[in-house]
PDB file of C-alpha atoms in Angstrom:
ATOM      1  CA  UNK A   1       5.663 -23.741  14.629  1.00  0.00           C
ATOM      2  CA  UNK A   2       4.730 -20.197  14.125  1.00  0.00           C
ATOM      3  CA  UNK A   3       3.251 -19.496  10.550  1.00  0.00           C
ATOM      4  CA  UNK A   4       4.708 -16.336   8.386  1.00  0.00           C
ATOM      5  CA  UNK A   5       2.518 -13.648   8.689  1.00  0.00           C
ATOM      6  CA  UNK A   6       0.949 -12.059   5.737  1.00  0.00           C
ATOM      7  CA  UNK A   7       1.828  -8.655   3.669  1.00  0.00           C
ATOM      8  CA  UNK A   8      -1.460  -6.279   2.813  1.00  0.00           C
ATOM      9  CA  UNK A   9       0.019  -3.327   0.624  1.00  0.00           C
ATOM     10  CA  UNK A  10      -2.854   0.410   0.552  1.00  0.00           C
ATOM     11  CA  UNK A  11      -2.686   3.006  -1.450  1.00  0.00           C
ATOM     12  CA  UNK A  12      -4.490   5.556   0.170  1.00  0.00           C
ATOM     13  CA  UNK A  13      -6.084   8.582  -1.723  1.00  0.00           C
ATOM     14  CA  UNK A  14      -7.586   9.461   1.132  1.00  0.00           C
ATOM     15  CA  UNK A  15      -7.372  11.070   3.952  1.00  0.00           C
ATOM     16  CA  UNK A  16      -4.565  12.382   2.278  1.00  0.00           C
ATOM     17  CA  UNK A  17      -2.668  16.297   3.763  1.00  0.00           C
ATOM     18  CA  UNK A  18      -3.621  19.158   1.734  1.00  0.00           C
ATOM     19  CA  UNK A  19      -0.831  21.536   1.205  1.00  0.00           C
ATOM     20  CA  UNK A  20      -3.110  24.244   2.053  1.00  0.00           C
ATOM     21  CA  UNK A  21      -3.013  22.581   5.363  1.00  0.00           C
ATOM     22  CA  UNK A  22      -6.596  20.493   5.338  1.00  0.00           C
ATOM     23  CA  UNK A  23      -7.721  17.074   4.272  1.00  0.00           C
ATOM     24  CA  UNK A  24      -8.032  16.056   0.478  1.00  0.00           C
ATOM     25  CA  UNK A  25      -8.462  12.942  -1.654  1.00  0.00           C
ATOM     26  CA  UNK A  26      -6.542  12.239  -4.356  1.00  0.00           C
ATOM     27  CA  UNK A  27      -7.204  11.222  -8.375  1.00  0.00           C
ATOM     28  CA  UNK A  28      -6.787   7.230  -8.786  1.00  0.00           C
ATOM     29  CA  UNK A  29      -4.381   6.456 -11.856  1.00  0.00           C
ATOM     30  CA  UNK A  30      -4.270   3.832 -14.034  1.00  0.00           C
ATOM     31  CA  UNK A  31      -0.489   3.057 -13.643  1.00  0.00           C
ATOM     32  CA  UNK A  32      -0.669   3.105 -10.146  1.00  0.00           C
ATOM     33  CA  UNK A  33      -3.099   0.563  -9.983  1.00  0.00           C
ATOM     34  CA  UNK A  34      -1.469  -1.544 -12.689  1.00  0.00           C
ATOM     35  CA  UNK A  35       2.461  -1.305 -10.699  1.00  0.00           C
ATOM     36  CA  UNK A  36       0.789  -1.371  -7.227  1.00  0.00           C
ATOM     37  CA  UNK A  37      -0.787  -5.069  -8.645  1.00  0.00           C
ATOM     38  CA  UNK A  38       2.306  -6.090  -9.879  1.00  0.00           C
ATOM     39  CA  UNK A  39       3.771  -5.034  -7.133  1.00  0.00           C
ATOM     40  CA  UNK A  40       1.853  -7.217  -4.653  1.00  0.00           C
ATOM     41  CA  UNK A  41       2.176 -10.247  -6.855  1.00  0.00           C
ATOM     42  CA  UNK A  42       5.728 -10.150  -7.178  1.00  0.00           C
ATOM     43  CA  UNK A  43       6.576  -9.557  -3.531  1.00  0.00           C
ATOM     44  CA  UNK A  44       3.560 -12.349  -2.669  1.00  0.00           C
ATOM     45  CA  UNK A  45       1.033  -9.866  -0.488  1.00  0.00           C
ATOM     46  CA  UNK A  46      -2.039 -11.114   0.425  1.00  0.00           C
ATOM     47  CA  UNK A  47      -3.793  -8.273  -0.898  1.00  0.00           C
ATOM     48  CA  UNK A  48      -3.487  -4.677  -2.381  1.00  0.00           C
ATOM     49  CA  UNK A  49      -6.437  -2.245  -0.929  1.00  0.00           C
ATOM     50  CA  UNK A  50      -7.196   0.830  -2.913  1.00  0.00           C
ATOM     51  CA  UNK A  51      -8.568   3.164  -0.396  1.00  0.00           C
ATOM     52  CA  UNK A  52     -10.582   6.358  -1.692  1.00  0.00           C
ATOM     53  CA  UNK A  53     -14.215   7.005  -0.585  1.00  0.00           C
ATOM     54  CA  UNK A  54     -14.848   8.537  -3.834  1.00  0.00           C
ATOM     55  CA  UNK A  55     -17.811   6.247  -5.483  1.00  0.00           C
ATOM     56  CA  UNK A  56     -17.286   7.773  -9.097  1.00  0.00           C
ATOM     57  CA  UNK A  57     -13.191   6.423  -8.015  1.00  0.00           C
ATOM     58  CA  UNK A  58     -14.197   3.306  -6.455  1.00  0.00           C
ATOM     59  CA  UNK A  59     -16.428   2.242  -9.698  1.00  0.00           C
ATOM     60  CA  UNK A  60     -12.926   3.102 -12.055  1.00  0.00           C
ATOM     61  CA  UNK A  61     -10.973   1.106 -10.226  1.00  0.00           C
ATOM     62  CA  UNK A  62     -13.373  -1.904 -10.220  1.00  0.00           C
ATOM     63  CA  UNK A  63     -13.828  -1.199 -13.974  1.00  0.00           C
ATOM     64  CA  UNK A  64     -10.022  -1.095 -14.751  1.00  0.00           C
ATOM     65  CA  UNK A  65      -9.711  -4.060 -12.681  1.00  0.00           C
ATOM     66  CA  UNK A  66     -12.990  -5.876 -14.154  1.00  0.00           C
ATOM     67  CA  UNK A  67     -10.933  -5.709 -17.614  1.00  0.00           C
ATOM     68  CA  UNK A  68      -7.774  -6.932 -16.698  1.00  0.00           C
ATOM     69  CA  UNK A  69      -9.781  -9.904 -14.185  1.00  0.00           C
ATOM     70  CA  UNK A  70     -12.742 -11.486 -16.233  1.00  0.00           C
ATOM     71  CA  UNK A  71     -12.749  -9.294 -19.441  1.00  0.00           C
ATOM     72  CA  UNK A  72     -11.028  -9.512 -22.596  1.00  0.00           C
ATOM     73  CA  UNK A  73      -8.053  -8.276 -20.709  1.00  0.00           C
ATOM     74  CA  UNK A  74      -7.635 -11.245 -18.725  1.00  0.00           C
ATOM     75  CA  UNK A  75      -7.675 -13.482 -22.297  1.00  0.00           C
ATOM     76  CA  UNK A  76      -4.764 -11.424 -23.639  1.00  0.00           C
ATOM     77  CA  UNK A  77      -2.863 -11.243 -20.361  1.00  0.00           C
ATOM     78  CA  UNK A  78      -2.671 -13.580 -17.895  1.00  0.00           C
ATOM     79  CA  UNK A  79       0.142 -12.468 -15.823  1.00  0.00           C
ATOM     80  CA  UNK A  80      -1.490  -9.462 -15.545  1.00  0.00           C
ATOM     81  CA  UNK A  81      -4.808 -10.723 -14.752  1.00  0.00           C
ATOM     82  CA  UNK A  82      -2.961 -12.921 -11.726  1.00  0.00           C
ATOM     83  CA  UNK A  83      -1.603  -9.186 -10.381  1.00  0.00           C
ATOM     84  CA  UNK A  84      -4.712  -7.409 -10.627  1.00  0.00           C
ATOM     85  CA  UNK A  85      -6.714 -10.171  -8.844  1.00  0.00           C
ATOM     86  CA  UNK A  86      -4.491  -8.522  -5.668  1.00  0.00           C
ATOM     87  CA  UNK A  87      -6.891  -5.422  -5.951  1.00  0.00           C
ATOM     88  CA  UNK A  88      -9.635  -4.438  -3.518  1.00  0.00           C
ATOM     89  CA  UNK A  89     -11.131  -1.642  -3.344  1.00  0.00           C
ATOM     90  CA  UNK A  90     -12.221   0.291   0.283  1.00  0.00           C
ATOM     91  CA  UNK A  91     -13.751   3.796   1.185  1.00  0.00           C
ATOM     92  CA  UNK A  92     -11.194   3.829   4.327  1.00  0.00           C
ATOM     93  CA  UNK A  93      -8.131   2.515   5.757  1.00  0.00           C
ATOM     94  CA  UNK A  94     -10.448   1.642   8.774  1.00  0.00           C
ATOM     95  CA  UNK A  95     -12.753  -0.415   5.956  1.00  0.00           C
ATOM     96  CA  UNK A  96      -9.148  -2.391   4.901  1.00  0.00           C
ATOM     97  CA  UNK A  97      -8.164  -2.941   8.753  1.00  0.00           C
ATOM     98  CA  UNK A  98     -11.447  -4.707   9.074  1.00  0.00           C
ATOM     99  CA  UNK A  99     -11.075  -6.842   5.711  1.00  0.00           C
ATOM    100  CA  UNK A 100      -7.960  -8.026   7.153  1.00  0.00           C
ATOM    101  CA  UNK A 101      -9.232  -9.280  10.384  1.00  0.00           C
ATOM    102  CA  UNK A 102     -12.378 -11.195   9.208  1.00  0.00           C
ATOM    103  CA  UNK A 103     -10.064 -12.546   7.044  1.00  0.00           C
ATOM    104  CA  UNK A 104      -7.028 -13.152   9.437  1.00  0.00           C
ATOM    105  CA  UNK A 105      -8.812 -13.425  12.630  1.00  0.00           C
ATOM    106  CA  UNK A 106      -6.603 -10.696  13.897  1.00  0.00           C
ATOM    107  CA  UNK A 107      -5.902  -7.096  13.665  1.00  0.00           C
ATOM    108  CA  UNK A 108      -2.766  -6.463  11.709  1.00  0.00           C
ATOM    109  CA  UNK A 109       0.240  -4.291  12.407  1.00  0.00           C
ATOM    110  CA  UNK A 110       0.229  -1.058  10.746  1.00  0.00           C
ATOM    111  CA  UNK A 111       3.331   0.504   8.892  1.00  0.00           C
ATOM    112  CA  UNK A 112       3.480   3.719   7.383  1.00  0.00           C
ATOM    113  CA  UNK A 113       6.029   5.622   5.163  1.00  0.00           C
ATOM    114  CA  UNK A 114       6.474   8.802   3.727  1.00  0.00           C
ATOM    115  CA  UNK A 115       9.092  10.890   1.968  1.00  0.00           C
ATOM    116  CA  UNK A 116       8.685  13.704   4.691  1.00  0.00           C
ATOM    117  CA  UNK A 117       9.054  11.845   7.879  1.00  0.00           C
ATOM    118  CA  UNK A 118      10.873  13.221  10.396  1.00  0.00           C
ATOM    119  CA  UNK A 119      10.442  10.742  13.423  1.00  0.00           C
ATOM    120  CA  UNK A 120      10.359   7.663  11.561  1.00  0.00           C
ATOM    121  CA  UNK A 121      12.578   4.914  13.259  1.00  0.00           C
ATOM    122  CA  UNK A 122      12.221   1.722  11.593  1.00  0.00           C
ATOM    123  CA  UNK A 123      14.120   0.289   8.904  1.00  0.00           C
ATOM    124  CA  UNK A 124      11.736  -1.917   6.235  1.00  0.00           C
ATOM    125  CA  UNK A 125      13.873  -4.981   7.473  1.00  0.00           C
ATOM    126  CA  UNK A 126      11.754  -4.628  11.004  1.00  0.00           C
ATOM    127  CA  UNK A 127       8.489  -5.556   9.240  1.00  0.00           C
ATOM    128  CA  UNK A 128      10.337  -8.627   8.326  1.00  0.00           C
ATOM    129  CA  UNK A 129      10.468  -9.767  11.987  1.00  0.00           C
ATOM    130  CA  UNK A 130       6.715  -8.765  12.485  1.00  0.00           C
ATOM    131  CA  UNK A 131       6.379 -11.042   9.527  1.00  0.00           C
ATOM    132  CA  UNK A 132       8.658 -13.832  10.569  1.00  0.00           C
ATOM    133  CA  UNK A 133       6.647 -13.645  13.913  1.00  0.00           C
ATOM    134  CA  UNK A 134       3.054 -14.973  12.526  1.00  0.00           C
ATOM    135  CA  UNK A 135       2.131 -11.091  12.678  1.00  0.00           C
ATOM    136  CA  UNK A 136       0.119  -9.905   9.834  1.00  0.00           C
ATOM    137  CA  UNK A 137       1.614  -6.517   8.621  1.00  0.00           C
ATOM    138  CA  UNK A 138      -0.864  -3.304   6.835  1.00  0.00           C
ATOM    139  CA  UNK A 139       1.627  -1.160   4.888  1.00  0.00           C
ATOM    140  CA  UNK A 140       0.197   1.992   4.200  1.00  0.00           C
ATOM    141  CA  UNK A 141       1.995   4.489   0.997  1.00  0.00           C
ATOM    142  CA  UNK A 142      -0.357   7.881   0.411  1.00  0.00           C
ATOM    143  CA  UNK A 143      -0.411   9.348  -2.567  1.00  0.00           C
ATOM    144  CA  UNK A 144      -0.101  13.348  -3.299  1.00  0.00           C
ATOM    145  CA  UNK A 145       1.174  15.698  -0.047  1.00  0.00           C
ATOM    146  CA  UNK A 146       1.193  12.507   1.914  1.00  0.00           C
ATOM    147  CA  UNK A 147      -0.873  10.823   4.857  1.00  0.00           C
ATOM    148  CA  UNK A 148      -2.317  13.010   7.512  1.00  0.00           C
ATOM    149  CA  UNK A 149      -1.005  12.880  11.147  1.00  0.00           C
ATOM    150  CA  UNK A 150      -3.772  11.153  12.172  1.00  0.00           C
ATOM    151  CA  UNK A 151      -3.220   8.508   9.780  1.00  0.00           C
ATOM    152  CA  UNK A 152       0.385   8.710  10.770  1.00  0.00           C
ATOM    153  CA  UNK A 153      -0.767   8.660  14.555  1.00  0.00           C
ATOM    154  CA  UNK A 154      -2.474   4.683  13.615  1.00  0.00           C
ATOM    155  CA  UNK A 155       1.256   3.404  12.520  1.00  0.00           C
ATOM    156  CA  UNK A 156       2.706   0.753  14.948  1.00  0.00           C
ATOM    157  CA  UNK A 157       5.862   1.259  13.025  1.00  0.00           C
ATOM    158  CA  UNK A 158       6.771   4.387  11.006  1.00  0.00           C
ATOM    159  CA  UNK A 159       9.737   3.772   8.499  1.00  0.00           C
ATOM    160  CA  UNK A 160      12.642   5.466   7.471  1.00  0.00           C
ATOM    161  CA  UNK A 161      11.835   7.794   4.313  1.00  0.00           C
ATOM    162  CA  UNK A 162      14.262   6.718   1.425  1.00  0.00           C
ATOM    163  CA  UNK A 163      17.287   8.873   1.133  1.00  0.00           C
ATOM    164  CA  UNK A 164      18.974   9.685  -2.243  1.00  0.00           C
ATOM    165  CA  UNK A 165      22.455  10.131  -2.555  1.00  0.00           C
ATOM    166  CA  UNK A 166      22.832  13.545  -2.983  1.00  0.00           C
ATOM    167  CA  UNK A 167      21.159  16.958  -1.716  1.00  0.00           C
ATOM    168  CA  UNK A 168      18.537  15.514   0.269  1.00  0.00           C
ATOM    169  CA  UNK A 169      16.134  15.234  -2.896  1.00  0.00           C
ATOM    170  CA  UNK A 170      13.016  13.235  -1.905  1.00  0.00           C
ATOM    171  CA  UNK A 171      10.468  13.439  -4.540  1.00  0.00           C
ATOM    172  CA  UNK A 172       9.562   9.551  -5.522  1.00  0.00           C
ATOM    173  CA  UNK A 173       6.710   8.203  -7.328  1.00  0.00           C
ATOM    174  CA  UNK A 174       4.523   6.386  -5.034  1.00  0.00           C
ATOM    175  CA  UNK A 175       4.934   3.545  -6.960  1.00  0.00           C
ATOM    176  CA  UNK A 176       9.217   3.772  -7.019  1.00  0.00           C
ATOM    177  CA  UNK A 177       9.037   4.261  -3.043  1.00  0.00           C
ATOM    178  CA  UNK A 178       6.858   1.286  -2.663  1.00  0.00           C
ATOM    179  CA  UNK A 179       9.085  -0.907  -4.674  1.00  0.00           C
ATOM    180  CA  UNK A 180      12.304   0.491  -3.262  1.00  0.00           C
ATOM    181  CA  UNK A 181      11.134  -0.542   0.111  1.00  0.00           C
ATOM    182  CA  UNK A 182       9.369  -3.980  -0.633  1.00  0.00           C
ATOM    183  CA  UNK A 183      12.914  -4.911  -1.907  1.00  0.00           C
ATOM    184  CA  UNK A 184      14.691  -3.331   1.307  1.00  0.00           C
ATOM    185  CA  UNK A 185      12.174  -5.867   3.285  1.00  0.00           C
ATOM    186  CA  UNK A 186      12.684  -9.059   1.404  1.00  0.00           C
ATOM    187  CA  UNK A 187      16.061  -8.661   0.332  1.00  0.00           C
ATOM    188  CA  UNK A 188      17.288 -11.379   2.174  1.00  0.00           C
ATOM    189  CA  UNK A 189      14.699 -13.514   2.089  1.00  0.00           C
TER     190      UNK A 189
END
């Protein structure tokens, strides 16, 4: 009997595309930490990596989650607490790769999405069968101008950006795409 495999959500703030053409990192955000969490819980991932290699970022993240984990946050609200729990903090997507396989004993598949994509070929519903296949699946969202092409170049499966319904609009919150496509891949489930 093959076993499901398991979900691992990043947000990655780095290496993120300048638009000056370059490499940048991006600003961590409270929300995005809070709806990324709640995110993972509700959809059952294994684990939510924050990826910046920004100490001064790393240590607010840890902080905000600190609060919401063991501190009076976690006394006041312990749904949230359960969602925050998902958080981990690593300097790379490399770092979160490597979490996953001491953990998993394997390396995971790596998905990427982005509202620019031109070559992307995969619906969300193909990470499903990667899933339903005992295959552990690394679904990476970036943050600001979007991941680099080398990041990009990593993906085993590149998905489909989402498509509004009228003049080709595509200007999502990181934390809307994620959701919109997390429900596209369990729909059915």
């Amino acid at each position: 009997m093959t076993h499901r495999g398991e979900l691992y959500l990043a947000l990655i703030h780095h290496p993120i595309r300048s638009p000056k053409g370059g490499v940048i990192a991006t600003a961590i955000t409270n929300v995005d930490l809070h709806d990324f969490a709640r995110l993972g819980r509700t959809y059952d991932c294994r684990r939510v990596f924050i990826v910046t290699p920004v100490t001064r970022q790393q240590e607010l993240v840890q902080s905000i989650c600190d609060h919401w984990t063991t501190g009076s946050g976690a006394r006041k609200n312990p749904d949230r607490m359960e969602a925050m729990r998902l958080l981990e903090v690593q300097p790379s997507i490399e770092h979160a790769i490597v979490a996953i396989e001491s953990a998993r004993g394997a390396r995971p598949s790596i998905a990427v999405t982005g509202a620019a994509l031109a070559e992307a070929t995969d619906d969300p519903r193909a990470l499903a069968g990667d899933l339903a296949s005992g295959r552990d699946v690394l679904l990476l969202f970036g943050t600001g101008w979007g991941l680099t092409e080398e990041t990009l170049g990593m993906a085993d499966r590149r998905l489909q950006p989402i498509k509004g319904r009228l003049d080709g609009y595509n200007h999502l919150s990181v934390r809307s795409a994620a959701a919109i496509i997390l429900d596209r891949l369990f729909r059915n489930d």
